[in-house]
Amino acid sequence: MTEIKRKVEEAAEALRPHLKGGRPVGLVLGTGLGGVVEAIESPVAVAYRDIPHHPVCTAPGHQGRMILGRWAGKSVIALDGRFHLYEGFSPQTISFPIRVLRALGTRILMISNAAGALNPNFDAGDLMVITDHINLTGQNPLVGANEDQWGVRFPDMTEPYNRGLVDLAEKTALKERIKLRRGVYVGVLGPSMETAAETRFLKMCGADAVGMSTIMEVITAVHAGMDVLAVSAITNVNLPDCYRPAPIEEVIRTAAASGRTLGNLFEKVLEKCGEP
Ligand code: HPA
């Protein structure tokens, strides 16, 4: 067994006794969105530092623990605290928890993040279901030797965000009267925010929202054969011709204010998604 596979197996082994039922749906909670975990029933929190080989968080608004429990009748594992390239974590380190989820049987991954709108029709406080992405980080978690047992060398990216889950999210939003935008997410390295010229460029690229997370996790999940649903909490709107700062405090505050709606959306999608 390769070194990385052994580490993933050891981390999964430590978590397995805490699993609450069948294949856990994975939940990745973005900046300011950690409040979603309060809805999880019979939660067991395991700090990242207590999981063998697991990386530990540094980013503001991120806790650094996995929460295993049940939500909307499903077994879930929430990653409360995530890893960003801008913190200096390698793409492989960012992938680690996703690999651990896969080792625990996860087939559906629901991701949230905070993002800045590039689409001028969007408002701060909106939610956006991600239909596709543009990876402008210059990085990829699959660089290096391929683990053939995990996935193929050249994973298909025609549908990184599962269409069935996107449809389900949109139908659910309609039913629950949640305003849900749809759009393309562009992932950048950060941590400096975009200049006005970069914002203009990203808009022209075809993106509706920009952020500094998600892409590494999604590529890893797709490689591992998972179905991904990702929703951005729009925390600020970046208009290149009327550009103004988006301080991190404002980003966290606006994301947190969307937390309840996002939690409601995830809960209702969870109820209807395929896992037992
Ligand atoms: N740019 C990049 N990342 C972000 C933004 C932004 O405007 N808002 C929230 N995350």
Coordinates of C-alpha atoms and ligand atoms in Angstrom, one line a residue:
M1 CA 0.0 0.0 0.0
T2 CA 1.3 3.5 -0.8
E3 CA 2.1 5.9 2.0
I4 CA -0.8 8.2 1.3
K5 CA -3.3 5.4 1.0
R6 CA -2.1 4.0 4.4
K7 CA -2.6 7.5 6.0
V8 CA -6.1 7.9 4.6
E9 CA -7.0 4.4 5.8
E10 CA -5.6 5.1 9.3
A11 CA -7.6 8.4 9.5
A12 CA -10.8 6.6 8.3
E13 CA -10.2 3.8 10.8
A14 CA -10.2 6.3 13.7
L15 CA -13.5 7.8 12.6
R16 CA -15.4 4.6 11.6
P17 CA -16.5 3.8 15.2
H18 CA -18.3 7.1 15.3
L19 CA -20.3 6.7 12.1
K20 CA -24.1 6.9 12.6
G21 CA -25.3 4.5 9.9
G22 CA -24.6 3.7 6.2
R23 CA -22.7 5.7 3.7
P24 CA -22.3 9.2 5.2
V25 CA -23.1 12.2 3.0
G26 CA -20.2 14.5 3.2
L27 CA -20.7 18.2 4.1
V28 CA -18.0 20.8 3.6
L29 CA -18.8 24.0 5.4
G30 CA -17.4 27.3 4.0
T31 CA -16.3 30.5 5.7
G32 CA -18.9 31.7 8.2
L33 CA -21.2 28.7 7.4
G34 CA -20.2 26.5 10.3
G35 CA -23.6 27.2 12.0
V36 CA -25.1 24.6 9.7
V37 CA -23.7 21.9 11.9
E38 CA -26.0 22.8 14.8
A39 CA -28.8 21.0 13.1
I40 CA -26.9 17.6 13.1
E41 CA -28.5 15.1 15.5
S42 CA -26.5 12.9 17.9
P43 CA -23.4 14.7 16.9
V44 CA -19.9 13.4 17.7
A45 CA -17.2 16.0 17.1
V46 CA -13.7 14.8 16.4
A47 CA -11.0 17.6 16.3
Y48 CA -8.8 17.4 13.2
R49 CA -5.8 17.3 15.5
D50 CA -7.1 14.0 17.0
I51 CA -7.5 12.3 13.5
P52 CA -4.3 10.5 12.5
H53 CA -2.3 12.4 9.8
H54 CA -5.1 15.0 9.4
P55 CA -4.1 18.6 8.7
V56 CA -5.1 21.4 11.1
C57 CA -6.9 24.7 10.2
T58 CA -5.5 28.2 10.3
A59 CA -8.2 30.3 8.4
P60 CA -10.5 32.8 10.2
G61 CA -14.1 31.5 10.5
H62 CA -13.0 27.8 10.4
Q63 CA -13.1 25.5 13.5
G64 CA -11.2 22.4 12.5
R65 CA -13.3 19.3 13.4
M66 CA -15.4 16.6 11.8
I67 CA -18.9 16.2 13.0
L68 CA -20.4 12.8 12.6
G69 CA -24.2 12.3 13.1
R70 CA -27.5 12.2 11.5
W71 CA -29.4 14.9 9.6
A72 CA -32.6 14.7 7.7
G73 CA -32.6 11.0 8.2
K74 CA -29.2 10.5 6.7
S75 CA -25.8 9.6 8.1
V76 CA -23.6 12.7 7.6
I77 CA -20.0 13.8 8.3
A78 CA -19.5 17.6 8.3
L79 CA -16.1 19.0 7.8
D80 CA -16.3 22.1 10.0
G81 CA -13.2 23.9 8.9
R82 CA -11.5 23.7 5.6
F83 CA -8.1 24.2 4.1
H84 CA -7.1 26.7 1.5
L85 CA -4.2 27.0 -0.9
Y86 CA -3.6 30.5 0.4
E87 CA -2.8 29.2 3.8
G88 CA 0.1 27.3 2.2
F89 CA -1.5 23.9 2.2
S90 CA -0.7 21.7 -0.8
P91 CA -3.5 20.6 -3.0
Q92 CA -2.9 17.0 -1.8
T93 CA -3.3 18.2 1.9
I94 CA -6.6 19.9 1.0
S95 CA -7.7 16.6 -0.6
F96 CA -7.0 14.6 2.5
P97 CA -10.4 14.9 4.2
I98 CA -12.2 14.2 1.0
R99 CA -10.2 11.0 0.6
V100 CA -11.0 10.0 4.1
L101 CA -14.7 10.6 3.4
R102 CA -14.4 8.3 0.4
A103 CA -12.7 5.7 2.5
L104 CA -15.7 5.8 4.8
G105 CA -18.1 5.2 1.9
T106 CA -19.2 8.7 1.0
R107 CA -20.7 9.0 -2.5
I108 CA -22.5 12.4 -2.2
L109 CA -20.6 15.5 -1.2
M110 CA -22.3 18.8 -0.4
I111 CA -20.1 21.8 -0.3
S112 CA -20.6 25.4 0.7
N113 CA -18.4 28.4 0.3
A114 CA -18.4 32.2 0.5
A115 CA -17.9 33.9 -2.8
G116 CA -17.9 37.3 -4.4
A117 CA -20.4 37.9 -7.2
L118 CA -19.1 38.9 -10.6
N119 CA -22.6 38.7 -12.1
P120 CA -24.0 42.2 -11.5
N121 CA -27.6 40.7 -11.2
F122 CA -26.6 39.0 -7.9
D123 CA -26.9 40.6 -4.5
A124 CA -25.0 40.0 -1.3
G125 CA -26.9 37.5 0.7
D126 CA -27.9 35.4 -2.3
L127 CA -27.2 31.7 -2.7
M128 CA -25.8 30.4 -5.9
V129 CA -25.8 26.7 -6.9
I130 CA -22.5 26.0 -8.8
T131 CA -23.2 24.5 -12.2
D132 CA -19.5 24.5 -13.4
H133 CA -16.1 25.9 -12.4
I134 CA -13.0 27.5 -13.8
N135 CA -9.8 26.5 -12.1
L136 CA -7.5 29.5 -12.1
T137 CA -5.5 28.5 -9.1
G138 CA -2.8 27.1 -11.2
Q139 CA -2.9 24.0 -9.0
N140 CA -4.5 20.5 -9.2
P141 CA -4.7 17.9 -6.5
L142 CA -4.2 15.1 -9.0
V143 CA -0.7 16.2 -10.0
G144 CA 1.8 13.4 -9.3
A145 CA 1.5 9.6 -9.4
N146 CA -2.1 8.5 -9.8
E147 CA -3.7 6.2 -7.2
D148 CA -5.4 3.9 -9.7
Q149 CA -7.6 2.4 -6.9
W150 CA -8.9 5.9 -6.2
G151 CA -9.7 7.0 -9.7
V152 CA -8.4 7.3 -13.3
R153 CA -5.4 9.4 -14.5
F154 CA -7.5 11.8 -16.6
P155 CA -10.9 12.1 -14.9
D156 CA -13.8 13.4 -17.0
M157 CA -14.9 16.9 -16.1
T158 CA -18.0 17.2 -18.3
E159 CA -20.2 17.1 -15.2
P160 CA -18.2 18.0 -12.1
Y161 CA -21.4 19.2 -10.4
N162 CA -24.0 16.4 -10.5
R163 CA -26.9 17.5 -12.7
G164 CA -29.4 15.5 -10.7
L165 CA -28.3 17.3 -7.5
V166 CA -28.4 20.7 -9.2
D167 CA -31.9 20.0 -10.4
L168 CA -32.9 18.7 -6.9
A169 CA -31.5 21.9 -5.3
E170 CA -33.3 24.1 -7.7
K171 CA -36.6 22.3 -7.3
T172 CA -36.2 22.3 -3.5
A173 CA -35.4 26.0 -3.5
L174 CA -38.5 26.8 -5.5
K175 CA -40.6 24.7 -3.1
E176 CA -39.1 26.3 0.0
R177 CA -39.2 29.8 -1.5
I178 CA -35.4 30.1 -1.3
K179 CA -33.9 32.5 -3.9
L180 CA -31.3 30.4 -5.6
R181 CA -29.1 31.7 -8.4
R182 CA -27.1 29.3 -10.6
G183 CA -23.7 30.0 -12.1
V184 CA -20.1 29.3 -12.8
Y185 CA -17.6 29.6 -9.9
V186 CA -14.0 30.6 -10.6
G187 CA -11.4 29.5 -8.1
V188 CA -8.4 31.8 -7.5
L189 CA -5.4 31.3 -5.3
G190 CA -5.7 34.4 -3.1
P191 CA -5.2 35.6 -0.4
S192 CA -5.1 39.0 -1.9
M193 CA -8.5 40.0 -3.2
E194 CA -8.9 40.6 -7.0
T195 CA -8.0 43.9 -8.5
A196 CA -10.6 45.8 -10.6
A197 CA -8.9 44.6 -13.8
E198 CA -8.8 41.0 -12.6
T199 CA -12.5 41.3 -11.7
R200 CA -13.2 42.5 -15.3
F201 CA -11.1 39.6 -16.7
L202 CA -12.9 37.0 -14.5
K203 CA -16.3 38.3 -15.6
M204 CA -15.2 38.0 -19.3
C205 CA -14.0 34.5 -18.6
G206 CA -17.6 33.5 -18.0
A207 CA -17.7 33.3 -14.3
D208 CA -20.6 34.4 -12.1
A209 CA -18.7 34.2 -8.7
V210 CA -15.2 34.1 -7.5
G211 CA -13.7 32.5 -4.4
M212 CA -10.6 30.9 -2.9
S213 CA -11.8 27.4 -2.1
T214 CA -13.8 24.4 -3.3
I215 CA -12.0 23.6 -6.6
M216 CA -9.4 21.3 -5.0
E217 CA -12.1 19.4 -3.1
V218 CA -14.3 19.1 -6.1
I219 CA -11.6 17.8 -8.4
T220 CA -10.7 15.2 -5.7
A221 CA -14.3 14.2 -5.2
V222 CA -14.9 13.8 -9.0
H223 CA -11.7 11.7 -9.3
A224 CA -13.1 9.5 -6.5
G225 CA -16.4 9.1 -8.3
M226 CA -18.5 11.2 -5.9
D227 CA -21.6 13.2 -6.9
V228 CA -21.0 16.9 -5.9
L229 CA -23.5 19.6 -5.0
A230 CA -21.9 23.0 -4.2
V231 CA -23.6 26.2 -3.2
S232 CA -22.0 29.6 -2.8
A233 CA -23.1 32.2 -0.3
I234 CA -22.7 35.5 -2.1
T235 CA -21.1 37.8 0.4
N236 CA -20.2 40.8 -1.8
V237 CA -20.7 42.0 -5.4
N238 CA -17.6 43.0 -7.3
L239 CA -18.4 45.5 -10.0
P240 CA -15.1 46.5 -11.8
D241 CA -16.4 49.9 -12.8
C242 CA -17.6 50.7 -9.3
Y243 CA -15.2 48.7 -7.2
R244 CA -15.1 48.7 -3.5
P245 CA -13.3 46.7 -0.8
A246 CA -14.9 43.5 0.6
P247 CA -13.3 43.2 4.1
I248 CA -13.1 39.7 5.6
E249 CA -15.3 40.6 8.5
E250 CA -18.1 41.6 6.1
V251 CA -17.6 38.4 4.1
I252 CA -17.9 36.3 7.3
R253 CA -20.9 38.3 8.6
T254 CA -22.8 38.1 5.3
A255 CA -22.1 34.4 4.9
A256 CA -23.2 33.7 8.5
A257 CA -26.5 35.5 7.8
S258 CA -27.1 33.1 4.9
G259 CA -26.3 30.1 7.0
R260 CA -29.8 29.3 8.1
T261 CA -31.2 29.4 4.6
L262 CA -28.3 27.4 3.3
G263 CA -28.8 24.9 6.1
N264 CA -32.5 24.6 5.2
L265 CA -31.7 24.0 1.5
F266 CA -29.1 21.4 2.4
E267 CA -31.5 19.7 4.8
K268 CA -34.3 19.4 2.3
V269 CA -31.9 18.2 -0.5
L270 CA -30.5 15.6 2.0
E271 CA -34.0 14.3 2.7
K272 CA -34.5 13.6 -1.0
C273 CA -31.1 12.5 -2.1
G274 CA -30.3 8.9 -2.9
E275 CA -28.4 7.7 0.2
P276 CA -30.1 5.4 2.8
Ligands
HPA1 N1 -13.1 37.3 -4.0 C1 -12.5 36.2 -3.6 N2 -12.9 35.4 -2.7 C2 -14.0 35.8 -2.0 C3 -14.7 37.0 -2.3 C4 -14.2 37.8 -3.3 O1 -14.7 38.9 -3.6 N3 -15.7 37.1 -1.4 C5 -15.7 35.9 -0.7 N4 -14.7 35.1 -1.0

